[in-house]
PDB file of C-alpha atoms and ligand atoms in Angstrom:
ATOM      1  CA  MET A   1      11.340 -25.128  -2.006  1.00 65.00           C
ATOM      2  CA  ASP A   2       8.043 -26.566  -0.660  1.00 70.00           C
ATOM      3  CA  LYS A   3       4.538 -25.185  -2.706  1.00 75.00           C
ATOM      4  CA  LYS A   4       2.885 -27.016  -0.672  1.00 76.00           C
ATOM      5  CA  ASN A   5       1.923 -24.422   2.102  1.00 86.00           C
ATOM      6  CA  THR A   6       1.504 -21.557  -0.655  1.00 91.00           C
ATOM      7  CA  LYS A   7      -2.449 -21.043  -0.028  1.00 92.00           C
ATOM      8  CA  GLU A   8      -1.945 -20.752   3.750  1.00 93.00           C
ATOM      9  CA  ILE A   9       0.799 -18.270   3.033  1.00 95.00           C
ATOM     10  CA  SER A  10      -0.999 -15.770   0.348  1.00 96.00           C
ATOM     11  CA  LYS A  11      -3.624 -16.250   3.364  1.00 96.00           C
ATOM     12  CA  PHE A  12      -1.256 -15.286   5.704  1.00 97.00           C
ATOM     13  CA  LEU A  13       0.168 -12.632   3.503  1.00 98.00           C
ATOM     14  CA  SER A  14      -3.488 -10.968   3.241  1.00 98.00           C
ATOM     15  CA  LEU A  15      -3.834 -10.780   7.155  1.00 98.00           C
ATOM     16  CA  VAL A  16      -0.449  -9.195   7.334  1.00 98.00           C
ATOM     17  CA  LEU A  17      -0.323  -6.769   4.071  1.00 98.00           C
ATOM     18  CA  ARG A  18      -4.133  -5.490   4.736  1.00 98.00           C
ATOM     19  CA  HIS A  19      -5.461  -5.817   7.541  1.00 98.00           C
ATOM     20  CA  SER A  20      -3.009  -7.359  10.662  1.00 98.00           C
ATOM     21  CA  PRO A  21       0.838  -6.241  10.305  1.00 98.00           C
ATOM     22  CA  GLN A  22       1.157  -5.732  13.941  1.00 98.00           C
ATOM     23  CA  THR A  23       0.018  -9.589  14.594  1.00 98.00           C
ATOM     24  CA  ILE A  24       4.022 -10.615  13.619  1.00 98.00           C
ATOM     25  CA  GLN A  25       5.471  -6.958  14.427  1.00 98.00           C
ATOM     26  CA  LEU A  26       5.923  -5.832  11.124  1.00 98.00           C
ATOM     27  CA  ILE A  27       5.891  -2.081   9.870  1.00 98.00           C
ATOM     28  CA  LEU A  28       3.707  -1.333   7.115  1.00 98.00           C
ATOM     29  CA  ASP A  29       4.683   2.597   5.564  1.00 98.00           C
ATOM     30  CA  GLU A  30       2.188   5.310   4.824  1.00 98.00           C
ATOM     31  CA  ASN A  31       1.671   3.543   1.295  1.00 98.00           C
ATOM     32  CA  GLY A  32       1.317   0.078   2.717  1.00 98.00           C
ATOM     33  CA  TRP A  33       4.565  -1.152   1.570  1.00 98.00           C
ATOM     34  CA  ALA A  34       6.575  -3.569   3.453  1.00 98.00           C
ATOM     35  CA  LYS A  35      10.437  -4.108   3.328  1.00 98.00           C
ATOM     36  CA  VAL A  36      10.937  -7.486   1.655  1.00 98.00           C
ATOM     37  CA  ASP A  37      13.542  -8.467   3.957  1.00 98.00           C
ATOM     38  CA  GLU A  38      11.851  -7.559   7.404  1.00 98.00           C
ATOM     39  CA  LEU A  39       8.584  -9.464   6.146  1.00 98.00           C
ATOM     40  CA  ILE A  40      10.443 -12.661   5.643  1.00 98.00           C
ATOM     41  CA  GLU A  41      12.139 -12.032   8.847  1.00 98.00           C
ATOM     42  CA  GLN A  42       9.033 -11.259  11.044  1.00 98.00           C
ATOM     43  CA  CYS A  43       7.195 -14.382   9.133  1.00 97.00           C
ATOM     44  CA  ASN A  44      10.676 -16.428  10.733  1.00 96.00           C
ATOM     45  CA  LYS A  45      10.027 -15.060  13.727  1.00 97.00           C
ATOM     46  CA  TYR A  46       6.150 -16.076  14.111  1.00 94.00           C
ATOM     47  CA  GLN A  47       6.602 -19.399  12.539  1.00 91.00           C
ATOM     48  CA  LYS A  48       5.711 -18.635   9.519  1.00 92.00           C
ATOM     49  CA  VAL A  49       8.207 -20.407   7.518  1.00 91.00           C
ATOM     50  CA  ILE A  50       9.382 -18.461   4.024  1.00 94.00           C
ATOM     51  CA  ASP A  51      12.273 -17.501   1.935  1.00 95.00           C
ATOM     52  CA  ILE A  52      12.487 -14.886  -0.914  1.00 96.00           C
ATOM     53  CA  GLU A  53      11.712 -17.739  -3.679  1.00 95.00           C
ATOM     54  CA  LEU A  54       9.265 -18.960  -1.762  1.00 95.00           C
ATOM     55  CA  LEU A  55       7.631 -15.231  -1.449  1.00 97.00           C
ATOM     56  CA  GLN A  56       8.271 -14.456  -5.445  1.00 97.00           C
ATOM     57  CA  TYR A  57       6.230 -17.805  -6.316  1.00 96.00           C
ATOM     58  CA  VAL A  58       3.419 -17.074  -3.944  1.00 96.00           C
ATOM     59  CA  VAL A  59       3.262 -13.812  -5.470  1.00 97.00           C
ATOM     60  CA  GLU A  60       3.617 -14.482  -9.159  1.00 97.00           C
ATOM     61  CA  ASN A  61       1.147 -17.746  -8.780  1.00 95.00           C
ATOM     62  CA  ASN A  62      -1.233 -16.198  -6.343  1.00 96.00           C
ATOM     63  CA  ASP A  63      -4.803 -16.111  -8.116  1.00 94.00           C
ATOM     64  CA  LYS A  64      -5.872 -12.669  -7.863  1.00 96.00           C
ATOM     65  CA  LYS A  65      -2.325 -10.925  -7.933  1.00 97.00           C
ATOM     66  CA  ARG A  66      -3.256  -9.830  -4.518  1.00 98.00           C
ATOM     67  CA  PHE A  67       0.173  -8.463  -3.912  1.00 98.00           C
ATOM     68  CA  ALA A  68       2.908  -6.539  -5.604  1.00 98.00           C
ATOM     69  CA  PHE A  69       6.332  -5.866  -5.356  1.00 98.00           C
ATOM     70  CA  ASN A  70       7.970  -2.311  -6.093  1.00 98.00           C
ATOM     71  CA  ASP A  71      10.537  -1.889  -8.997  1.00 97.00           C
ATOM     72  CA  ASP A  72      13.739  -3.300  -7.305  1.00 97.00           C
ATOM     73  CA  LYS A  73      12.075  -5.732  -5.555  1.00 97.00           C
ATOM     74  CA  THR A  74      12.671  -4.852  -2.038  1.00 98.00           C
ATOM     75  CA  LYS A  75       9.425  -3.766  -0.876  1.00 98.00           C
ATOM     76  CA  ILE A  76       5.920  -5.547  -1.038  1.00 98.00           C
ATOM     77  CA  ARG A  77       2.464  -4.354  -0.315  1.00 98.00           C
ATOM     78  CA  ALA A  78      -0.816  -5.692  -1.253  1.00 98.00           C
ATOM     79  CA  SER A  79      -2.162  -4.392  -4.162  1.00 98.00           C
ATOM     80  CA  GLN A  80      -6.042  -3.307  -2.504  1.00 98.00           C
ATOM     81  CA  GLY A  81      -8.486  -4.989   0.589  1.00 98.00           C
ATOM     82  CA  HIS A  82      -6.702  -2.846   3.362  1.00 98.00           C
ATOM     83  CA  SER A  83      -8.657  -2.498   6.454  1.00 98.00           C
ATOM     84  CA  ILE A  84      -6.091  -0.652   7.947  1.00 98.00           C
ATOM     85  CA  VAL A  85      -5.513   3.016   6.446  1.00 98.00           C
ATOM     86  CA  VAL A  86      -3.137   3.180   3.750  1.00 98.00           C
ATOM     87  CA  GLU A  87      -2.225   5.574   0.963  1.00 97.00           C
ATOM     88  CA  LEU A  88      -2.388   3.307  -2.235  1.00 97.00           C
ATOM     89  CA  GLU A  89      -1.757   6.780  -4.974  1.00 97.00           C
ATOM     90  CA  LEU A  90      -3.503   5.329  -7.443  1.00 97.00           C
ATOM     91  CA  ASP A  91      -4.128   7.574 -10.042  1.00 96.00           C
ATOM     92  CA  GLU A  92      -7.952   8.603 -10.969  1.00 97.00           C
ATOM     93  CA  VAL A  93      -9.335   6.249 -14.126  1.00 98.00           C
ATOM     94  CA  ILE A  94     -12.329   7.014 -15.773  1.00 98.00           C
ATOM     95  CA  PRO A  95     -14.595   4.002 -15.485  1.00 98.00           C
ATOM     96  CA  THR A  96     -16.537   2.121 -18.302  1.00 97.00           C
ATOM     97  CA  ASP A  97     -20.167   2.388 -18.313  1.00 98.00           C
ATOM     98  CA  LEU A  98     -21.171   0.046 -15.675  1.00 98.00           C
ATOM     99  CA  LEU A  99     -19.327  -2.188 -13.425  1.00 98.00           C
ATOM    100  CA  PHE A 100     -20.560  -4.820 -11.277  1.00 98.00           C
ATOM    101  CA  HIS A 101     -20.705  -5.661  -7.558  1.00 98.00           C
ATOM    102  CA  GLY A 102     -21.636  -9.043  -5.696  1.00 98.00           C
ATOM    103  CA  THR A 103     -23.713  -9.353  -2.717  1.00 98.00           C
ATOM    104  CA  VAL A 104     -25.963 -11.397  -0.702  1.00 98.00           C
ATOM    105  CA  GLU A 105     -29.903 -10.856  -0.176  1.00 98.00           C
ATOM    106  CA  ARG A 106     -29.397 -10.263   3.452  1.00 98.00           C
ATOM    107  CA  PHE A 107     -27.591  -7.165   3.031  1.00 98.00           C
ATOM    108  CA  LEU A 108     -30.290  -5.303  -0.014  1.00 98.00           C
ATOM    109  CA  ASP A 109     -32.524  -3.970   1.960  1.00 98.00           C
ATOM    110  CA  ALA A 110     -29.127  -1.596   3.770  1.00 98.00           C
ATOM    111  CA  ILE A 111     -28.247  -0.866   0.616  1.00 98.00           C
ATOM    112  CA  ALA A 112     -31.378   0.233  -1.034  1.00 98.00           C
ATOM    113  CA  LYS A 113     -31.050   2.623   1.617  1.00 98.00           C
ATOM    114  CA  GLU A 114     -27.440   3.889   2.112  1.00 98.00           C
ATOM    115  CA  GLY A 115     -26.340   2.562  -1.224  1.00 98.00           C
ATOM    116  CA  LEU A 116     -22.967   0.580  -1.112  1.00 98.00           C
ATOM    117  CA  GLN A 117     -20.698   1.076   1.558  1.00 98.00           C
ATOM    118  CA  LYS A 118     -16.891   0.312   2.091  1.00 98.00           C
ATOM    119  CA  MET A 119     -17.699  -1.065   5.193  1.00 98.00           C
ATOM    120  CA  GLU A 120     -14.358  -2.087   7.172  1.00 97.00           C
ATOM    121  CA  ARG A 121     -12.317  -1.735   3.825  1.00 98.00           C
ATOM    122  CA  GLN A 122     -10.572   1.290   2.802  1.00 97.00           C
ATOM    123  CA  HIS A 123     -12.254   1.237  -0.451  1.00 98.00           C
ATOM    124  CA  LEU A 124     -15.442  -0.132  -2.065  1.00 98.00           C
ATOM    125  CA  HIS A 125     -14.907  -2.815  -4.421  1.00 98.00           C
ATOM    126  CA  LEU A 126     -16.889  -3.317  -7.858  1.00 98.00           C
ATOM    127  CA  SER A 127     -15.975  -5.797 -10.923  1.00 98.00           C
ATOM    128  CA  LYS A 128     -15.958  -5.338 -14.019  1.00 98.00           C
ATOM    129  CA  ASP A 129     -17.787  -8.303 -15.116  1.00 98.00           C
ATOM    130  CA  LYS A 130     -20.421  -9.897 -13.791  1.00 98.00           C
ATOM    131  CA  GLU A 131     -18.581 -13.387 -13.973  1.00 98.00           C
ATOM    132  CA  THR A 132     -16.359 -11.759 -10.836  1.00 98.00           C
ATOM    133  CA  ALA A 133     -18.835 -10.072  -9.206  1.00 98.00           C
ATOM    134  CA  ILE A 134     -20.658 -13.032  -8.955  1.00 98.00           C
ATOM    135  CA  LYS A 135     -17.409 -15.114  -7.576  1.00 98.00           C
ATOM    136  CA  VAL A 136     -17.509 -12.149  -4.861  1.00 98.00           C
ATOM    137  CA  GLY A 137     -20.503 -12.453  -3.575  1.00 98.00           C
ATOM    138  CA  SER A 138     -20.679 -16.370  -3.578  1.00 98.00           C
ATOM    139  CA  ARG A 139     -17.889 -16.044  -1.258  1.00 98.00           C
ATOM    140  CA  ARG A 140     -20.989 -15.102   1.131  1.00 98.00           C
ATOM    141  CA  GLY A 141     -23.910 -17.013   0.022  1.00 98.00           C
ATOM    142  CA  LYS A 142     -25.984 -17.194  -3.101  1.00 98.00           C
ATOM    143  CA  PRO A 143     -24.635 -14.146  -5.164  1.00 98.00           C
ATOM    144  CA  VAL A 144     -27.218 -11.168  -6.098  1.00 98.00           C
ATOM    145  CA  ILE A 145     -25.036  -9.116  -8.265  1.00 98.00           C
ATOM    146  CA  LEU A 146     -25.703  -6.181  -8.915  1.00 98.00           C
ATOM    147  CA  THR A 147     -25.011  -3.028 -11.889  1.00 98.00           C
ATOM    148  CA  VAL A 148     -23.407  -0.116 -10.815  1.00 99.00           C
ATOM    149  CA  LYS A 149     -24.249   3.338 -13.360  1.00 98.00           C
ATOM    150  CA  ALA A 150     -20.265   3.847 -12.990  1.00 98.00           C
ATOM    151  CA  LYS A 151     -20.000   6.393 -15.913  1.00 98.00           C
ATOM    152  CA  GLU A 152     -22.510   8.287 -14.974  1.00 98.00           C
ATOM    153  CA  MET A 153     -21.300   8.672 -10.918  1.00 98.00           C
ATOM    154  CA  HIS A 154     -18.352   9.767 -12.458  1.00 98.00           C
ATOM    155  CA  ASP A 155     -20.114  12.230 -14.940  1.00 98.00           C
ATOM    156  CA  ASP A 156     -21.575  13.568 -11.433  1.00 98.00           C
ATOM    157  CA  GLY A 157     -18.181  13.947  -9.855  1.00 98.00           C
ATOM    158  CA  PHE A 158     -17.719  10.605  -8.028  1.00 98.00           C
ATOM    159  CA  LYS A 159     -13.942   9.176  -8.400  1.00 98.00           C
ATOM    160  CA  PHE A 160     -12.743   5.816  -9.511  1.00 98.00           C
ATOM    161  CA  TYR A 161      -9.795   3.859  -9.111  1.00 98.00           C
ATOM    162  CA  LEU A 162      -8.295   0.619 -10.724  1.00 98.00           C
ATOM    163  CA  SER A 163      -6.219  -0.827  -8.445  1.00 98.00           C
ATOM    164  CA  GLU A 164      -2.472  -2.892 -10.119  1.00 97.00           C
ATOM    165  CA  ASN A 165      -4.593  -5.996  -9.292  1.00 97.00           C
ATOM    166  CA  LYS A 166      -7.550  -4.444 -11.851  1.00 97.00           C
ATOM    167  CA  VAL A 167     -10.139  -4.600  -9.137  1.00 98.00           C
ATOM    168  CA  TRP A 168     -12.926  -1.333  -9.860  1.00 98.00           C
ATOM    169  CA  LEU A 169     -12.530   1.140  -6.162  1.00 98.00           C
ATOM    170  CA  THR A 170     -14.526   4.086  -5.515  1.00 98.00           C
ATOM    171  CA  ASP A 171     -15.461   5.506  -1.630  1.00 98.00           C
ATOM    172  CA  HIS A 172     -19.399   5.370  -2.177  1.00 98.00           C
ATOM    173  CA  VAL A 173     -22.469   4.156  -4.533  1.00 98.00           C
ATOM    174  CA  PRO A 174     -25.605   6.444  -3.226  1.00 98.00           C
ATOM    175  CA  ALA A 175     -28.378   3.822  -4.521  1.00 98.00           C
ATOM    176  CA  LYS A 176     -29.804   5.920  -7.275  1.00 98.00           C
ATOM    177  CA  TYR A 177     -26.715   4.210  -9.351  1.00 98.00           C
ATOM    178  CA  ILE A 178     -27.317   0.992  -8.433  1.00 98.00           C
ATOM    179  CA  GLU A 179     -29.763  -1.109 -10.917  1.00 98.00           C
ATOM    180  CA  PHE A 180     -31.450  -4.207  -8.630  1.00 96.00           C
TER     181      PHE A 180
HETATM  182  C1  HQG B 201     -21.433  -5.782   2.047  1.00 85.13           C
HETATM  183  C2  HQG B 201     -12.559 -10.027  -1.741  1.00 85.13           C
HETATM  184  C3  HQG B 201     -25.201  -3.732   4.145  1.00 85.13           C
HETATM  185  C4  HQG B 201     -21.726  -5.681   0.353  1.00 85.13           C
HETATM  186  C5  HQG B 201     -13.439 -10.068  -3.272  1.00 85.13           C
HETATM  187  C6  HQG B 201     -20.368  -6.886   1.209  1.00 85.13           C
HETATM  188  C7  HQG B 201     -13.610  -8.687  -3.127  1.00 85.13           C
HETATM  189  C8  HQG B 201     -23.318  -3.945   2.305  1.00 85.13           C
HETATM  190  C9  HQG B 201     -20.074  -6.446   2.509  1.00 85.13           C
HETATM  191  C10 HQG B 201     -13.077  -8.222  -2.286  1.00 85.13           C
HETATM  192  C11 HQG B 201     -23.175  -2.297   2.119  1.00 85.13           C
HETATM  193  C12 HQG B 201     -18.717  -6.138   2.386  1.00 85.13           C
HETATM  194  C13 HQG B 201     -14.331  -7.189  -1.128  1.00 85.13           C
HETATM  195  C14 HQG B 201     -24.933  -1.333   3.477  1.00 85.13           C
HETATM  196  C15 HQG B 201     -21.813  -2.976   1.067  1.00 85.13           C
HETATM  197  N1  HQG B 201     -24.954  -1.916   3.947  1.00 85.13           N
HETATM  198  N2  HQG B 201     -23.878  -4.357   3.415  1.00 85.13           N
HETATM  199  N3  HQG B 201     -24.793  -0.718   2.798  1.00 85.13           N
HETATM  200  N4  HQG B 201     -22.374  -1.777   0.975  1.00 85.13           N
HETATM  201  N5  HQG B 201     -22.539  -4.180   1.673  1.00 85.13           N
HETATM  202  O1  HQG B 201     -15.253  -8.331   2.027  1.00 85.13           O
HETATM  203  O2  HQG B 201     -17.280  -6.391  -2.399  1.00 85.13           O
HETATM  204  O3  HQG B 201      -9.916 -12.546  -1.974  1.00 85.13           O
HETATM  205  O4  HQG B 201     -15.330  -5.881   2.450  1.00 85.13           O
HETATM  206  O5  HQG B 201     -21.999  -6.284  -0.322  1.00 85.13           O
HETATM  207  O6  HQG B 201     -12.932 -10.875  -4.290  1.00 85.13           O
HETATM  208  O7  HQG B 201     -17.403  -8.555  -0.473  1.00 85.13           O
HETATM  209  O8  HQG B 201      -9.755 -10.629  -0.299  1.00 85.13           O
HETATM  210  O9  HQG B 201     -16.125  -6.408   0.084  1.00 85.13           O
HETATM  211  O10 HQG B 201     -21.166  -8.612   0.957  1.00 85.13           O
HETATM  212  O11 HQG B 201     -12.272  -8.626  -4.293  1.00 85.13           O
HETATM  213  O12 HQG B 201      -8.686 -10.748  -2.387  1.00 85.13           O
HETATM  214  O13 HQG B 201     -20.949  -5.657   2.856  1.00 85.13           O
HETATM  215  O14 HQG B 201     -12.408  -9.169  -1.058  1.00 85.13           O
HETATM  216  O15 HQG B 201     -11.137 -10.480  -2.706  1.00 85.13           O
HETATM  217  O16 HQG B 201     -17.358  -6.912   2.739  1.00 85.13           O
HETATM  218  O17 HQG B 201     -15.373  -8.053  -1.217  1.00 85.13           O
HETATM  219  P1  HQG B 201     -16.476  -6.629   1.778  1.00 85.13           P
HETATM  220  P2  HQG B 201     -16.809  -7.531  -0.937  1.00 85.13           P
HETATM  221  P3  HQG B 201      -9.739 -11.023  -1.844  1.00 85.13           P
END
């Protein structure tokens, strides 16, 4: 097994399992699952050489555990981060008092006006601690960390979910629940 390209394969899996399965003519079901044998076959057709051992290695060693197999390992999906419509069938979870969102200064005026939006993705992503939020914000520049009054939102009827890889998800955070 060639482990050299695991980062590239992870990125490619994010592309096809979250955003663009049509890139390799892959079909996802309504819950975001691809059949493992079809994924491998289509990857190989499109010059992304992969086999089951390498796929398992990538899933197990991915830094954020972005992908998960179903129980009998016949299917695989991204645990969060989709832009395509998927029903992840997550159970609602009561959040801790505060959650965090890492962003950058240039978005703050819009966020102050309209709150945090999910933008291109299916959910808005929140982090359980500031360290994680700093990493998320740093992808775009100097990170700015916003504090979200999650428990108060929950008490007001907003729904929260926890993805399999422990990212907090919700639909929208109105500005009044954000500490800037
Ligand atoms: C911003 C990565 C203007 C928001 C990360 C963010 C995460 C607004 C950007 C996951 C806004 C959307 C998600 C508003 C929010 N006006 N800008 N009203 N509301 N924004 O990538 O949270 O490595 O969709 O602050 O680690 O940055 O891919 O969301 O900057 O967990 O697994 O609009 O992606 O995970 O960007 O990142 P994104 P995100 P992976």
